[in-house]
mmCIF file of C-alpha atoms in Angstrom:
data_model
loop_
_atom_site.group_PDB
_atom_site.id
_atom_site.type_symbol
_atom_site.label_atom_id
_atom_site.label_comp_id
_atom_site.label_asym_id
_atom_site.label_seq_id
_atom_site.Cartn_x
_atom_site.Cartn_y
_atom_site.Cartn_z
ATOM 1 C CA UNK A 1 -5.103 31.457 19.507
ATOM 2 C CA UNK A 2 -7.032 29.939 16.401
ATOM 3 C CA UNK A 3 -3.667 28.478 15.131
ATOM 4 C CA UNK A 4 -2.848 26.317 18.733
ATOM 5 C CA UNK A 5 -6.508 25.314 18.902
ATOM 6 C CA UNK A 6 -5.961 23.788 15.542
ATOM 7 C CA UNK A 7 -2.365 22.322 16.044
ATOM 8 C CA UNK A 8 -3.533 20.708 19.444
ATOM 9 C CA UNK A 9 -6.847 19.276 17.162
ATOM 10 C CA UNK A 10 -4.240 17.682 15.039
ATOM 11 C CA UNK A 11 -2.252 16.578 17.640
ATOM 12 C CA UNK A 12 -5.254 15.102 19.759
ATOM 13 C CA UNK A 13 -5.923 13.458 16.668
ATOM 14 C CA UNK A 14 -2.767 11.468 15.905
ATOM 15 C CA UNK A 15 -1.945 10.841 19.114
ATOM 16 C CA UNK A 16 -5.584 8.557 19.258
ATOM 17 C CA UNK A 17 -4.612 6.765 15.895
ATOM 18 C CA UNK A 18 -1.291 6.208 17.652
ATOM 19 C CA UNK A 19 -3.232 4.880 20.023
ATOM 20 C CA UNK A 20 -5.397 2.260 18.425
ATOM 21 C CA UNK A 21 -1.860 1.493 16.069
ATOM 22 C CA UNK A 22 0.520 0.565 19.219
ATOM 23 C CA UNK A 23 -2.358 -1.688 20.862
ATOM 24 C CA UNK A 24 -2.713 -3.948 17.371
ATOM 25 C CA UNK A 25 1.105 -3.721 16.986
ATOM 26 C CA UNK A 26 1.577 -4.671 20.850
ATOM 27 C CA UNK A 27 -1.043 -7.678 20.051
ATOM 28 C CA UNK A 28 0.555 -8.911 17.187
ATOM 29 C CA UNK A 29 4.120 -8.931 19.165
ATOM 30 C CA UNK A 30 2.839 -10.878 21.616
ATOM 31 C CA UNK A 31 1.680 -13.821 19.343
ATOM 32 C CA UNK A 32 4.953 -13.702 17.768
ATOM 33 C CA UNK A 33 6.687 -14.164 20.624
ATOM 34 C CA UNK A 34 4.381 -16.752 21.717
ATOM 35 C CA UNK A 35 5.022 -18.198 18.450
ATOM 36 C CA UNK A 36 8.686 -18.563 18.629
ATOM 37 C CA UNK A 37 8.252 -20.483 22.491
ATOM 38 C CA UNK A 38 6.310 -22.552 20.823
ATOM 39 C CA UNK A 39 8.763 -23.005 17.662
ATOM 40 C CA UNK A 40 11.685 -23.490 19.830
ATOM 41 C CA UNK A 41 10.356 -25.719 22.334
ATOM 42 C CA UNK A 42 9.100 -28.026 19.444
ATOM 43 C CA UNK A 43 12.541 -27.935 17.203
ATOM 44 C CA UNK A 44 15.351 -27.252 20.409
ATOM 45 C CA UNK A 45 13.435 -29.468 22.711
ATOM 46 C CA UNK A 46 15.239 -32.637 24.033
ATOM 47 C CA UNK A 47 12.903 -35.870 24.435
ATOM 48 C CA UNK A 48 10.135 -35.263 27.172
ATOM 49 C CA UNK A 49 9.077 -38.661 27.786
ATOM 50 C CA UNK A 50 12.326 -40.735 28.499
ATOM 51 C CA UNK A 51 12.725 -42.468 31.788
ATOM 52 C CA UNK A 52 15.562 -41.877 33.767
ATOM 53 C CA UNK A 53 17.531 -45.031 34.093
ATOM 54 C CA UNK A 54 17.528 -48.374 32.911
ATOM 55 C CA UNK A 55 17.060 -49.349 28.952
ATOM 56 C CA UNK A 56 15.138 -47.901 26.898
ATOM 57 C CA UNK A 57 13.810 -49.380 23.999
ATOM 58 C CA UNK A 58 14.783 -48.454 20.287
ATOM 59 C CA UNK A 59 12.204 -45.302 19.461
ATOM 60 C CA UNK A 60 9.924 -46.164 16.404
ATOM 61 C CA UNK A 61 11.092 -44.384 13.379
ATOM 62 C CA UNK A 62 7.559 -42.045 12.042
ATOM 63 C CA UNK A 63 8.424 -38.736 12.047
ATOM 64 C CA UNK A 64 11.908 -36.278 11.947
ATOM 65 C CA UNK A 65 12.244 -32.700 13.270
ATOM 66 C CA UNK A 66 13.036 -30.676 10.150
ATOM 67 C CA UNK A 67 15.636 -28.838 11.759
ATOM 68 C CA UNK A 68 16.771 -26.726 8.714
ATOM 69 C CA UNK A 69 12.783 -25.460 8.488
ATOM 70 C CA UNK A 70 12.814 -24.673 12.257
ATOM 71 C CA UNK A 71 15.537 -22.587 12.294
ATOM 72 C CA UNK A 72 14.042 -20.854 8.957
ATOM 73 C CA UNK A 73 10.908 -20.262 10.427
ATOM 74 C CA UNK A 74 12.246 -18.884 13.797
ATOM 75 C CA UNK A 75 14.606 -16.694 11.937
ATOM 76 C CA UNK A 76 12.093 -14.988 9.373
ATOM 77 C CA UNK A 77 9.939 -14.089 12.560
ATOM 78 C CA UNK A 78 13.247 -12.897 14.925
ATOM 79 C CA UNK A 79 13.491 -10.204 12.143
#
C-alpha cells in the first residue's frame, strides 16, 4: 500500500545516513585507538636503546616523560 511504500522510503533513507554516520564514526575509532598505541608506547615504554650487559653510562639529563599528562591524555580518550 501507499503507507509501506512510504515507511520503507523512510526507512531506505535512514538506513543510508546510518550508513555514511558508522563509516566516519568507525574512522575516527580507529585513529583513536591508534592514538592511544602510540600514547602508551611513548609514556609506559621502558628504554629501547640500552645494551644488554656491561655498564652503561649515566643518561644525559634533557627531557622527562610527563607521566601525570600521559595518563591524562590516555584517560580523556579511553572515555
Amino acid at each position: 500500500t501507499r503507507e509501506q511504500a512510504e515507511m520503507d522510503k523512510i526507512r531506505l533513507e535512514t538506513h543510508q545516513e546510518y550508513q555514511v554516520a558508522k563509516a566516519d564514526l568507525e574512522l575516527g575509532l580507529g585513529g583513536v585507538r591508534k592514538a592511544l598505541t602510540v600514547l602508551r608506547d611513548y609514556y609506559g615504554a621502558a628504554p629501547a636503546l640500552v645494551q644488554e650487559g656491561g655498564e652503561q653510562p649515566a643518561a644525559p639529563v634533557k627531557h622527562g616523560k610527563a607521566g601525570g599528562a600521559g595518563a591524562g591524555i590516555i584517560g580523556i580518550l579511553e572515555v
